[in-house]
Tab-separated table of C-alpha atoms in Angstrom:
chain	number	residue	atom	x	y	z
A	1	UNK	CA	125.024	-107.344	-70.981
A	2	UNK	CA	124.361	-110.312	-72.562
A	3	UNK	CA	124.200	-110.980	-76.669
A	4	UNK	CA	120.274	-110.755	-76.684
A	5	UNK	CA	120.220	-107.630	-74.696
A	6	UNK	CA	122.304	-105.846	-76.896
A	7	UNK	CA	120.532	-107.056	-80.006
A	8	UNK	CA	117.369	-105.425	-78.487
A	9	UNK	CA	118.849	-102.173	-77.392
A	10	UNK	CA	120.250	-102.050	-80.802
A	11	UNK	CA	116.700	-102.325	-82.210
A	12	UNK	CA	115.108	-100.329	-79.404
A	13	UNK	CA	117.892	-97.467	-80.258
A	14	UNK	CA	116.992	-97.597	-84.083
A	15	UNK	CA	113.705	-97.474	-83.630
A	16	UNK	CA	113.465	-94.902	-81.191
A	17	UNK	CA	115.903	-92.671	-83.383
A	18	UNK	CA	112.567	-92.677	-86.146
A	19	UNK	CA	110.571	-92.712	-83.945
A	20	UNK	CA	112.145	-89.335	-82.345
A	21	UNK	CA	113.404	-87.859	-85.600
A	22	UNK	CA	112.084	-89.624	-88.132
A	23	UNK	CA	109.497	-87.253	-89.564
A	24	UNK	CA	111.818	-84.484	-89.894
A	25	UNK	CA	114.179	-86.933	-91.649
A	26	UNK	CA	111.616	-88.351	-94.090
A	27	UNK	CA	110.420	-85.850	-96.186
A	28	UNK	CA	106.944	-87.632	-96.804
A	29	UNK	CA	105.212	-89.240	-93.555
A	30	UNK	CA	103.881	-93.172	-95.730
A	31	UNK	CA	107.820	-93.466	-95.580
A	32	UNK	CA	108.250	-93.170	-92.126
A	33	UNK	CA	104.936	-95.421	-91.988
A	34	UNK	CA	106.309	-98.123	-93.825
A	35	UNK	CA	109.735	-98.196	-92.595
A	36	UNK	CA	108.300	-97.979	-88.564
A	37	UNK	CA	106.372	-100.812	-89.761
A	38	UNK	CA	108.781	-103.085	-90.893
A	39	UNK	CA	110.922	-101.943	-88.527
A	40	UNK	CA	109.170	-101.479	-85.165
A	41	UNK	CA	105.257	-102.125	-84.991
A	42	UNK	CA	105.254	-105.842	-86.423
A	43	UNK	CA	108.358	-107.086	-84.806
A	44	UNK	CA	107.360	-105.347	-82.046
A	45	UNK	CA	103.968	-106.887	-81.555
A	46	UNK	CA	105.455	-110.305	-82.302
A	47	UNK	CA	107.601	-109.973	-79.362
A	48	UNK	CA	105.212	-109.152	-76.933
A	49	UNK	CA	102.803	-111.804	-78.154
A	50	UNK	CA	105.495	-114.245	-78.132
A	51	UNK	CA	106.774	-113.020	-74.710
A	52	UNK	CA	103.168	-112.971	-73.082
A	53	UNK	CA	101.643	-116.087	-74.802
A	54	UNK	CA	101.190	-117.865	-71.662
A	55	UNK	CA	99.232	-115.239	-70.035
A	56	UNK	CA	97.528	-113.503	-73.482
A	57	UNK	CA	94.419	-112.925	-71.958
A	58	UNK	CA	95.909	-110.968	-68.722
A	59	UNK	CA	97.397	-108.641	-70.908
A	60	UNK	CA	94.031	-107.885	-72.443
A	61	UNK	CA	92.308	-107.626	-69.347
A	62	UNK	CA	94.573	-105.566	-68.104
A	63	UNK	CA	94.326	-103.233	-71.055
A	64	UNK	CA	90.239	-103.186	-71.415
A	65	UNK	CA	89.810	-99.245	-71.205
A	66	UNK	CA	92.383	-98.912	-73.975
A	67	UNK	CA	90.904	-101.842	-76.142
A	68	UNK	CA	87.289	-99.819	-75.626
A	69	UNK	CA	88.618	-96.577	-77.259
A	70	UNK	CA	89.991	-98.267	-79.996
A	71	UNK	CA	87.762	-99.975	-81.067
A	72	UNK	CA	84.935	-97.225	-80.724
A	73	UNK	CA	87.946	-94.917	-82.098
A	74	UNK	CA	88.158	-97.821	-85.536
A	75	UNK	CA	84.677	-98.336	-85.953
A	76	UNK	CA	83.534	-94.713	-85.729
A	77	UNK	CA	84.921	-94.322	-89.252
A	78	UNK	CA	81.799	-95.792	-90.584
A	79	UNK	CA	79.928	-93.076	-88.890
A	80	UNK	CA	81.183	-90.798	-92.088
A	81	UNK	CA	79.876	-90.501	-95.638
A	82	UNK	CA	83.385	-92.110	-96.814
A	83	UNK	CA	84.966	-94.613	-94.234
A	84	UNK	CA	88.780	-95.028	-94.715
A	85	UNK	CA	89.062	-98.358	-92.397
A	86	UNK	CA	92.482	-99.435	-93.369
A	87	UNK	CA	93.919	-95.712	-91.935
A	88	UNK	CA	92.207	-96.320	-88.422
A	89	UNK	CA	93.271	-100.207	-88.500
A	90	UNK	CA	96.629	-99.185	-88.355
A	91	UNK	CA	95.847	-96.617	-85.903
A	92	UNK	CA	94.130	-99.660	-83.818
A	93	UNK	CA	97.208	-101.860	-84.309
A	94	UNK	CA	100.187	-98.812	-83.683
A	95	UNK	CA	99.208	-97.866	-80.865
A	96	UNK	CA	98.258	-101.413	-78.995
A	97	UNK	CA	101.387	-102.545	-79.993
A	98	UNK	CA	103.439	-99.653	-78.915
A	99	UNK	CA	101.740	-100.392	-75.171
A	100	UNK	CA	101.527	-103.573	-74.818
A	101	UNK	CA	105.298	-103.524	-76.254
A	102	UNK	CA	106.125	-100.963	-73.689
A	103	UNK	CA	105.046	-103.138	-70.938
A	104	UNK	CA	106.739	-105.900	-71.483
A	105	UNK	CA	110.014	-105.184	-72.542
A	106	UNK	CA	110.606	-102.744	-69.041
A	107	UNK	CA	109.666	-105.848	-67.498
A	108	UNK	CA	111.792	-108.302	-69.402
A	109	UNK	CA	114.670	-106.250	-70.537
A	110	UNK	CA	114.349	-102.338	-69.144
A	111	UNK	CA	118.484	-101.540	-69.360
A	112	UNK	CA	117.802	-102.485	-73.347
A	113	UNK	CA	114.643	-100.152	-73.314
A	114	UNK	CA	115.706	-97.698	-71.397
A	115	UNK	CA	119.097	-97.080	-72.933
A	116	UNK	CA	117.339	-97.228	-76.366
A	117	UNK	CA	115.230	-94.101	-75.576
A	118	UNK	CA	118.440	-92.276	-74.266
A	119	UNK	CA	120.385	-92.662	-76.976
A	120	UNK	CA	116.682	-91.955	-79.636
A	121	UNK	CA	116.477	-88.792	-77.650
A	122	UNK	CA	119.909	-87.918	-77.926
A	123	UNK	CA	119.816	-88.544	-81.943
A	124	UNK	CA	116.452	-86.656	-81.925
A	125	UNK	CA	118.324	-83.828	-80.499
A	126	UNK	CA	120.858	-83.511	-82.895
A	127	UNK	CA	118.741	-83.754	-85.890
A	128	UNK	CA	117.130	-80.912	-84.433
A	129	UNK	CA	119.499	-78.520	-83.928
A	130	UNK	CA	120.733	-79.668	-87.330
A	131	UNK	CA	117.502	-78.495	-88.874
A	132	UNK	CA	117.472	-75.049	-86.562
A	133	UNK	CA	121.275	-74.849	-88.195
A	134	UNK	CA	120.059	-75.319	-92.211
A	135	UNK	CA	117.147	-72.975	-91.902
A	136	UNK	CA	118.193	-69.946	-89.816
A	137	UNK	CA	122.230	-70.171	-91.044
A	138	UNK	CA	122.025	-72.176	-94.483
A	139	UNK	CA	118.881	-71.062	-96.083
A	140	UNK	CA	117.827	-68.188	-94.067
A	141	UNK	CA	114.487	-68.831	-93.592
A	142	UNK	CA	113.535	-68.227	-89.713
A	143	UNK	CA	110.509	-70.996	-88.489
A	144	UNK	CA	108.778	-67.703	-88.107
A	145	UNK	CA	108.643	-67.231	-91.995
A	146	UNK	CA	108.053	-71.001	-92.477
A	147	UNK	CA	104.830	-71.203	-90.194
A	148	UNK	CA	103.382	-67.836	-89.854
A	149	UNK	CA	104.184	-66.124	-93.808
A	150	UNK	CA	102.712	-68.851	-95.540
A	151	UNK	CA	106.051	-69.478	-96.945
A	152	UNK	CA	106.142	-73.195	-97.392
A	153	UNK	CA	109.213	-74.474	-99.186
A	154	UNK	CA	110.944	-77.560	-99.867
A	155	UNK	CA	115.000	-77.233	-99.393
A	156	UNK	CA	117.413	-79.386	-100.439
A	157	UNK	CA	120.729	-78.748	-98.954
A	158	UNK	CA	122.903	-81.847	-99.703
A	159	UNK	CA	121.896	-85.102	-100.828
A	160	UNK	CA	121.290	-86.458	-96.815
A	161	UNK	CA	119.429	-82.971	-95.658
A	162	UNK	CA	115.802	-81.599	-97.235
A	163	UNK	CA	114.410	-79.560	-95.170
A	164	UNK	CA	110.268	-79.226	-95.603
A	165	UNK	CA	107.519	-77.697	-93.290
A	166	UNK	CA	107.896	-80.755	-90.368
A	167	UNK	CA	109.222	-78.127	-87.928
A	168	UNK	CA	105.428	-76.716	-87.885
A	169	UNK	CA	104.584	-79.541	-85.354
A	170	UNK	CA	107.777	-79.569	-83.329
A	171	UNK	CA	106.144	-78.381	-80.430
A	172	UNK	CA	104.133	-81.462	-79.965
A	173	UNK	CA	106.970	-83.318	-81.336
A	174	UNK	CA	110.010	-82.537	-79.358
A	175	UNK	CA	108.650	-81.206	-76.306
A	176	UNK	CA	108.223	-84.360	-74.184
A	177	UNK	CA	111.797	-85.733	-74.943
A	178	UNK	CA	113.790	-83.983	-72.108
A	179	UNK	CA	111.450	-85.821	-69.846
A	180	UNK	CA	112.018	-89.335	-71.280
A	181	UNK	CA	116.059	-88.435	-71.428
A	182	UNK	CA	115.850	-88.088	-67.865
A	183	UNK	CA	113.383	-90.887	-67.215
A	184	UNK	CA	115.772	-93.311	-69.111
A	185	UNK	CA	118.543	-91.681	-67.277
A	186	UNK	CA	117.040	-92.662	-63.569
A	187	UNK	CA	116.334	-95.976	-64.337
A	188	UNK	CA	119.673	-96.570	-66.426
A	189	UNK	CA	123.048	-97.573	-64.493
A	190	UNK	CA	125.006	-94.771	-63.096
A	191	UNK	CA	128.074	-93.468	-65.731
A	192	UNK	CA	129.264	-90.085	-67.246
A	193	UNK	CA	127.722	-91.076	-70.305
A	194	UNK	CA	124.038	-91.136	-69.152
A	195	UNK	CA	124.416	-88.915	-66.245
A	196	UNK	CA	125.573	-85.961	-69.009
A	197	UNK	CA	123.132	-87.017	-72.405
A	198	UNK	CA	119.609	-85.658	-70.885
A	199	UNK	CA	121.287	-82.406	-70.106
A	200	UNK	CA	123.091	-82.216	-73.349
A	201	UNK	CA	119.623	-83.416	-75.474
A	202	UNK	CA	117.488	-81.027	-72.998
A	203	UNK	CA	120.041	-78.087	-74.213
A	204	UNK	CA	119.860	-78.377	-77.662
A	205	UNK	CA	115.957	-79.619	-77.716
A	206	UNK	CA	115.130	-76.184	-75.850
A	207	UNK	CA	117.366	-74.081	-78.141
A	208	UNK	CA	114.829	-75.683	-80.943
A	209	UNK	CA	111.865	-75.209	-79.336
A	210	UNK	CA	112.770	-71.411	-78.552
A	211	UNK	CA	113.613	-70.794	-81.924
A	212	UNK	CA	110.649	-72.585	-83.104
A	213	UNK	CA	108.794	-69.506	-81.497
A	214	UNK	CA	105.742	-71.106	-80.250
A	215	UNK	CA	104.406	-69.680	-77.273
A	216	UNK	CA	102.507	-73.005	-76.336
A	217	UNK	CA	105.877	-74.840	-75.831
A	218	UNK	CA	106.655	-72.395	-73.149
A	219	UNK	CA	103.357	-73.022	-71.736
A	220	UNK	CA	103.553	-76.724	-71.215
A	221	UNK	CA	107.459	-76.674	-70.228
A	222	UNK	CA	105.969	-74.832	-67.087
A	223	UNK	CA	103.366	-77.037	-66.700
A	224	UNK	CA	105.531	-80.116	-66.622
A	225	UNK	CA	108.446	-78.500	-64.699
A	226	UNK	CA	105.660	-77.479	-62.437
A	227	UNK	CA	104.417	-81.204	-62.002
A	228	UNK	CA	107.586	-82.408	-60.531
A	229	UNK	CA	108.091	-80.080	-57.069
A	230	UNK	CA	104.247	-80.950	-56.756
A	231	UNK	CA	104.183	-84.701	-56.970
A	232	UNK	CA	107.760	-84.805	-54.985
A	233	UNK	CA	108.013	-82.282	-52.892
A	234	UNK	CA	111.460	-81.334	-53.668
A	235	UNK	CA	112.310	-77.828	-53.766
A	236	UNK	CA	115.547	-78.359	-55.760
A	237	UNK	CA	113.383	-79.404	-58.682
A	238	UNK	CA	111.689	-75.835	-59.459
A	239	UNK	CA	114.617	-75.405	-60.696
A	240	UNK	CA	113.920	-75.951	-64.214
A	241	UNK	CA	110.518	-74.168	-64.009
A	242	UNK	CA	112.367	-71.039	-62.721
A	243	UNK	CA	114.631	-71.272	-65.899
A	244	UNK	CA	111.751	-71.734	-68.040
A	245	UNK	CA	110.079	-68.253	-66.223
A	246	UNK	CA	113.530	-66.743	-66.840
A	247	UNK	CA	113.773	-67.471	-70.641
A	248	UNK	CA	109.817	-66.110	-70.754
A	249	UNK	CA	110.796	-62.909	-69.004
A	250	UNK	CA	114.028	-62.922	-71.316
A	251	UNK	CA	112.003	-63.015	-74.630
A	252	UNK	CA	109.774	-60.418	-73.272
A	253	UNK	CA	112.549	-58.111	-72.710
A	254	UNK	CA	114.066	-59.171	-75.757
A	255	UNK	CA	111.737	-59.448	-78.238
A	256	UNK	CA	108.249	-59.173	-77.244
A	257	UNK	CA	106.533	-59.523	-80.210
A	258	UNK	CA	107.161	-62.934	-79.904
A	259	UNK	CA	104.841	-63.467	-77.590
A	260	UNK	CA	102.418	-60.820	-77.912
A	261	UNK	CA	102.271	-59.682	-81.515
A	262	UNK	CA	100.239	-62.598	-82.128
A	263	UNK	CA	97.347	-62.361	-79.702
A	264	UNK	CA	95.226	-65.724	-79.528
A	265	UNK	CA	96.004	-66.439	-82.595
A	266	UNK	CA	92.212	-66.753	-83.215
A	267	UNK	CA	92.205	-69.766	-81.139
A	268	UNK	CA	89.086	-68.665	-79.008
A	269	UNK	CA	87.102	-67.869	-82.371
A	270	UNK	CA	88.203	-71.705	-83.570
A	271	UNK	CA	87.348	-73.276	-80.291
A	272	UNK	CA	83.643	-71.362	-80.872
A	273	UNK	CA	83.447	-72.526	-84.205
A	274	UNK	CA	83.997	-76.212	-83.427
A	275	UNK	CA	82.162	-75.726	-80.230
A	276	UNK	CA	78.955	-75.378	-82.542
A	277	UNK	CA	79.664	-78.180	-84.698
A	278	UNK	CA	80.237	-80.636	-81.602
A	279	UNK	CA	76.724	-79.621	-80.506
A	280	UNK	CA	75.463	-81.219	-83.927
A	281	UNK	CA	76.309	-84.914	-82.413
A	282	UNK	CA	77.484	-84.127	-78.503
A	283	UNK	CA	77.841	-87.724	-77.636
A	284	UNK	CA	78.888	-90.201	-79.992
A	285	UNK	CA	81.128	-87.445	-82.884
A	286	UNK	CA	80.915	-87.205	-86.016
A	287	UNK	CA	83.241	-89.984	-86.701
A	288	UNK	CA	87.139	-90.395	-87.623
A	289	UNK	CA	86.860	-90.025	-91.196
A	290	UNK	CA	84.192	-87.214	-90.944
A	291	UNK	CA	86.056	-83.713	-91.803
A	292	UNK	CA	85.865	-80.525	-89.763
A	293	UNK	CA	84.001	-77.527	-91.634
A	294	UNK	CA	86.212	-74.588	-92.315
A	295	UNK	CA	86.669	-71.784	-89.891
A	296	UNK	CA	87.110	-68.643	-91.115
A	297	UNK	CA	89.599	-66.275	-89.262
A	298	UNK	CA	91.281	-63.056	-89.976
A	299	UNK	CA	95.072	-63.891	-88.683
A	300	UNK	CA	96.550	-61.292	-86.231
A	301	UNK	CA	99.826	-61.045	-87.592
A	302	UNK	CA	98.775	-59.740	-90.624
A	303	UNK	CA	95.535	-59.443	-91.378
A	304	UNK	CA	95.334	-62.482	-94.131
A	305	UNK	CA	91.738	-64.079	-93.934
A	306	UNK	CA	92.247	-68.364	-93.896
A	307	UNK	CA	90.288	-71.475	-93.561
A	308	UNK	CA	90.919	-73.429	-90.674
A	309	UNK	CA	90.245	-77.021	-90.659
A	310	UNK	CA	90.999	-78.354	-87.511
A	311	UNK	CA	89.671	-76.845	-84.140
A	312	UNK	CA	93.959	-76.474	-82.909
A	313	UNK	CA	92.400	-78.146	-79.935
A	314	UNK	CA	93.689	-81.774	-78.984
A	315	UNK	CA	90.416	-82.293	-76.635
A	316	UNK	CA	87.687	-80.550	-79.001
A	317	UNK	CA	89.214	-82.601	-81.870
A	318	UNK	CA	88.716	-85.916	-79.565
A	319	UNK	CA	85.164	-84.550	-79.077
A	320	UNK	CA	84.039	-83.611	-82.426
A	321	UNK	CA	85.100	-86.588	-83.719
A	322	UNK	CA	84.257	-89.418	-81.085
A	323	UNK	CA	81.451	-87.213	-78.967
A	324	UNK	CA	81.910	-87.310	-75.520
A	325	UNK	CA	81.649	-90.874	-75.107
A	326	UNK	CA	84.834	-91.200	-76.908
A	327	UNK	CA	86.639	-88.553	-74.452
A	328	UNK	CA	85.841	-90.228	-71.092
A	329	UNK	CA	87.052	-93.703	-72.937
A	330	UNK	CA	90.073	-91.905	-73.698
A	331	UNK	CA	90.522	-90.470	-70.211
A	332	UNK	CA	89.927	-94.158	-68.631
A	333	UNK	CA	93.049	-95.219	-70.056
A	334	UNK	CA	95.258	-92.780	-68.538
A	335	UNK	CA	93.663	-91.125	-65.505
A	336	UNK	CA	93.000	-93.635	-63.230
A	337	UNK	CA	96.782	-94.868	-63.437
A	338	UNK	CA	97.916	-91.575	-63.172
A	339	UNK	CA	95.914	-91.223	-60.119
A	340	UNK	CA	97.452	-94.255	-58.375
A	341	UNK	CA	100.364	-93.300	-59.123
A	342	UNK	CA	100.421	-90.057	-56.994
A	343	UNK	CA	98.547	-92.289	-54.053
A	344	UNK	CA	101.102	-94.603	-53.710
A	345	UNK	CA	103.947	-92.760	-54.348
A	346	UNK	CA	105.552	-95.301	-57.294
A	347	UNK	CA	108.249	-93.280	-58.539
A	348	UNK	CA	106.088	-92.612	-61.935
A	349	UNK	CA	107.147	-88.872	-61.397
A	350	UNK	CA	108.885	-87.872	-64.595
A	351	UNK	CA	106.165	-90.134	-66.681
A	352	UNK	CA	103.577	-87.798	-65.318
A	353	UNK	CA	105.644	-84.735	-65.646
A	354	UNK	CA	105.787	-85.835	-69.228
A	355	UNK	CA	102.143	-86.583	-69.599
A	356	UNK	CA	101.546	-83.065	-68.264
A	357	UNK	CA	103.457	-81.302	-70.294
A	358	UNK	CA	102.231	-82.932	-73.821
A	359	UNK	CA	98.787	-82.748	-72.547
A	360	UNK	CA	98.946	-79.147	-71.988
A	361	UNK	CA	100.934	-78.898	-75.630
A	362	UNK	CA	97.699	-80.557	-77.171
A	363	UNK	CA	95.398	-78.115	-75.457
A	364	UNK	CA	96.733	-75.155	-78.248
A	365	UNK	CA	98.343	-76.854	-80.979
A	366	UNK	CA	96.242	-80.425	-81.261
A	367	UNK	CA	95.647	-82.296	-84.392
A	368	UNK	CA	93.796	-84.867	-85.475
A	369	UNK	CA	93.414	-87.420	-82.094
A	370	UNK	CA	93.470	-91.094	-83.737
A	371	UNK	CA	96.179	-92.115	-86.132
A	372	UNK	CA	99.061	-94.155	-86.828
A	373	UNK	CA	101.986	-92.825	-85.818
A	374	UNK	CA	101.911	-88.892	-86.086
A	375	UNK	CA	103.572	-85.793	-84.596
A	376	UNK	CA	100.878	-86.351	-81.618
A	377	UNK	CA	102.227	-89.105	-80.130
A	378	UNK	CA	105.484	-87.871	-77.800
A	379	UNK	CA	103.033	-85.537	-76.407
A	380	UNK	CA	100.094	-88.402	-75.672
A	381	UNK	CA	100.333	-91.759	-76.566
A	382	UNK	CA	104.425	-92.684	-75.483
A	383	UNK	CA	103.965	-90.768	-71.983
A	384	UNK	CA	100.331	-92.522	-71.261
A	385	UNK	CA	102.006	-95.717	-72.043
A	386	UNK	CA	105.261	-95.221	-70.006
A	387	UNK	CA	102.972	-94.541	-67.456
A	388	UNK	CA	101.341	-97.316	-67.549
A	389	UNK	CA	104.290	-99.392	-68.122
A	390	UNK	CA	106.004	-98.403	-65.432
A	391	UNK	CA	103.159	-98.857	-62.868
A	392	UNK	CA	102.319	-101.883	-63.502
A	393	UNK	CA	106.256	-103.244	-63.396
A	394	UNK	CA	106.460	-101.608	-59.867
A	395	UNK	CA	103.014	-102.191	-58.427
A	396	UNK	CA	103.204	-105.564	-58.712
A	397	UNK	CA	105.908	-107.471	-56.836
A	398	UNK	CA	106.093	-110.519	-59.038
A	399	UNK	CA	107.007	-108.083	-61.675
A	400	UNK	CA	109.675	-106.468	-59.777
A	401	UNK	CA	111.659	-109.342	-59.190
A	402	UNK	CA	111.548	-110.452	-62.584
A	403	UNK	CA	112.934	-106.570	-63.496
């Protein structure tokens, strides 16, 4: 590997480590912000400016859909009574970079990308079970206590560990990452090293995620691990969904109340609520910086009456915000790749596997749908643009040679 490939899988490893991890390091997210900023988004975009300068104008053609929802997405904030442009400017300029970045370094350096998610996954990982450790063994304060008794605490352990509420999103956060281990395994030269990492980040991201307790995780584990047999028609690969139906049937046996104690949660009283509110403006929102009203539930678990705010709907947040215009723009920049990609059989498998599974995370536990970087984006905005990414490289044959 050459002296410029290592100094960008050092970069791509650092900043995939924050952008993994980062927001259960950081115990305020404008930190993370700033420091993904100065480290990632500008140098980022300056590379693949600089690297596609020649042909500037293909690149936007090519990403038209996703220029349309962004800037409908941006300008919708002047829909509202109190526009906050600078938030959704940032929004605008994360996640163009972050695609247009993905593109073009799997085309121009993929063994620095690649290797740079394994070894962010791999960190991710460990910070994880490092922050299962502190609360359940250090502090003794189950996730369960932290997200459903209102018991929201600030820890500080030593003067590198604080543990804060983060883990309340960790289903939307974590639970794309086995996928991208093993996508950056498959396209990464053969070795011990990153034959062995997705398995040993899949282990310890699952033991997080199980004692996270959130029943949606388990949902869209199956649908993912159900994606792959489908789209390849290997049998050897229900595999992991018949481990993820074992560890269901094992917490039902185990501990039922996990799963059951809590009924819907509410979540079809919500998805009314917000229902009646998109009806208000069906087809262009309400606008970004417009706020939901508050829901009023009675939770399950123990009869406490809150305030919702958000509809804990990924897709009826897109809608009541951007209308429905704004959710078939959003659609056009993943489905019709996604699409393809099962046609014409280009090896996009575990992309769409991952894609799957964070879009069926969103469908329970989805917050607010345009932002900067957030706790949203392993679940929707990396997978679409891996996706994309890695059609593109393989579809077209001038590409491929240059991979």
């Amino acid at each position: 590997m050459a002296r410029k490939e290592k100094l960008l899988l050092l970069w791509v490893a650092v900043s995939f480590c924050l952008l993994f991890s980062g927001l259960l390091m950081f115990g305020r997210r404008p930190r993370v912000l700033n420091v993904l900023d100065a480290l990632f988004f500008i140098p980022a975009f300056v590379y693949a400016i600089k690297t596609n300068r020649t042909n500037l104008l293909s690149l936007l053609k090519k990403h038209i859909p996703l220029l349309f929802f962004l800037l409908y997405a941006t300008v919708s904030t002047f829909f509202s009574d109190a526009p906050n442009p600078s938030r959704f400017l940032r929004a605008f300029f994360h996640i163009f970079t972050f695609f247009i970045f993905v593109e073009t370094i799997i085309r121009r350096a993929p063994k620095a990308f690649w290797g740079g998610m394994l070894i962010g996954v791999c960190f991710a990982s460990v910070i994880a079970i490092i922050d299962f450790y502190c609360y359940y063994f250090v502090v003794g304060r189950p996730f369960t206590s932290e997200l459903y008794g209102g018991l929201f605490e600030t820890f500080q352990i030593n003067r590198f560990i604080t543990l804060d509420t983060n883990q309340l999103y960790a289903s939307m956060y974590f639970i794309t990452l086995p996928f991208f281990a093993f996508l950056a395994s498959s396209r990464l030269p053969k070795s011990w090293a990153t034959t062995l990492a997705p398995y040993f980040a899949t282990m310890l991201i699952v033991i997080y995620l199980i004692a996270n307790q959130r029943r949606s995780t388990l949902v869209a584990l199956m649908a993912g691990c159900l994606v792959l047999p489908l789209v390849t028609l290997k049998k050897r690969l229900l595999i992991p969904l018949a481990l993820i139906v074992a560890v269901a049937g094992s917490i039902l046996a185990i501990h039922p109340g996990m799963i059951v104690d809590r009924g819907s949660s509410n979540r079809i009283v919500i998805w009314e609520g917000t229902w009646e509110m998109i009806k208000e403006r069906p087809l262009f929102g309400h606008g970004m910086s417009n706020k939901t009203e508050a829901i009023h539930i009675v939770r399950p678990m123990d009869g406490v009456h809150e305030a919702i705010d958000h509809p804990h709907n990924y897709y009826l947040s897109l809608v009541y915000y951007l209308g429905f215009l704004g959710l078939a723009l959003w659609t056009m920049i993943w489905l019709p790749t996604a699409l393809k990609s099962l046609r014409q059989g280009r090896q996009a498998h575990l992309s769409l596997a991952a894609l799957t599974t964070g879009l069926a995370a969103v469908l329970f536990d989805g917050i607010h749908p345009y932002t900067p970087f957030m706790y949203n984006w392993p679940s929707v905005w990396i997978p679409m643009a891996l996706l994309i990414g890695i059609y593109r490289t393989q579809h077209n044959p001038i590409l491929q040679k240059v991979s």
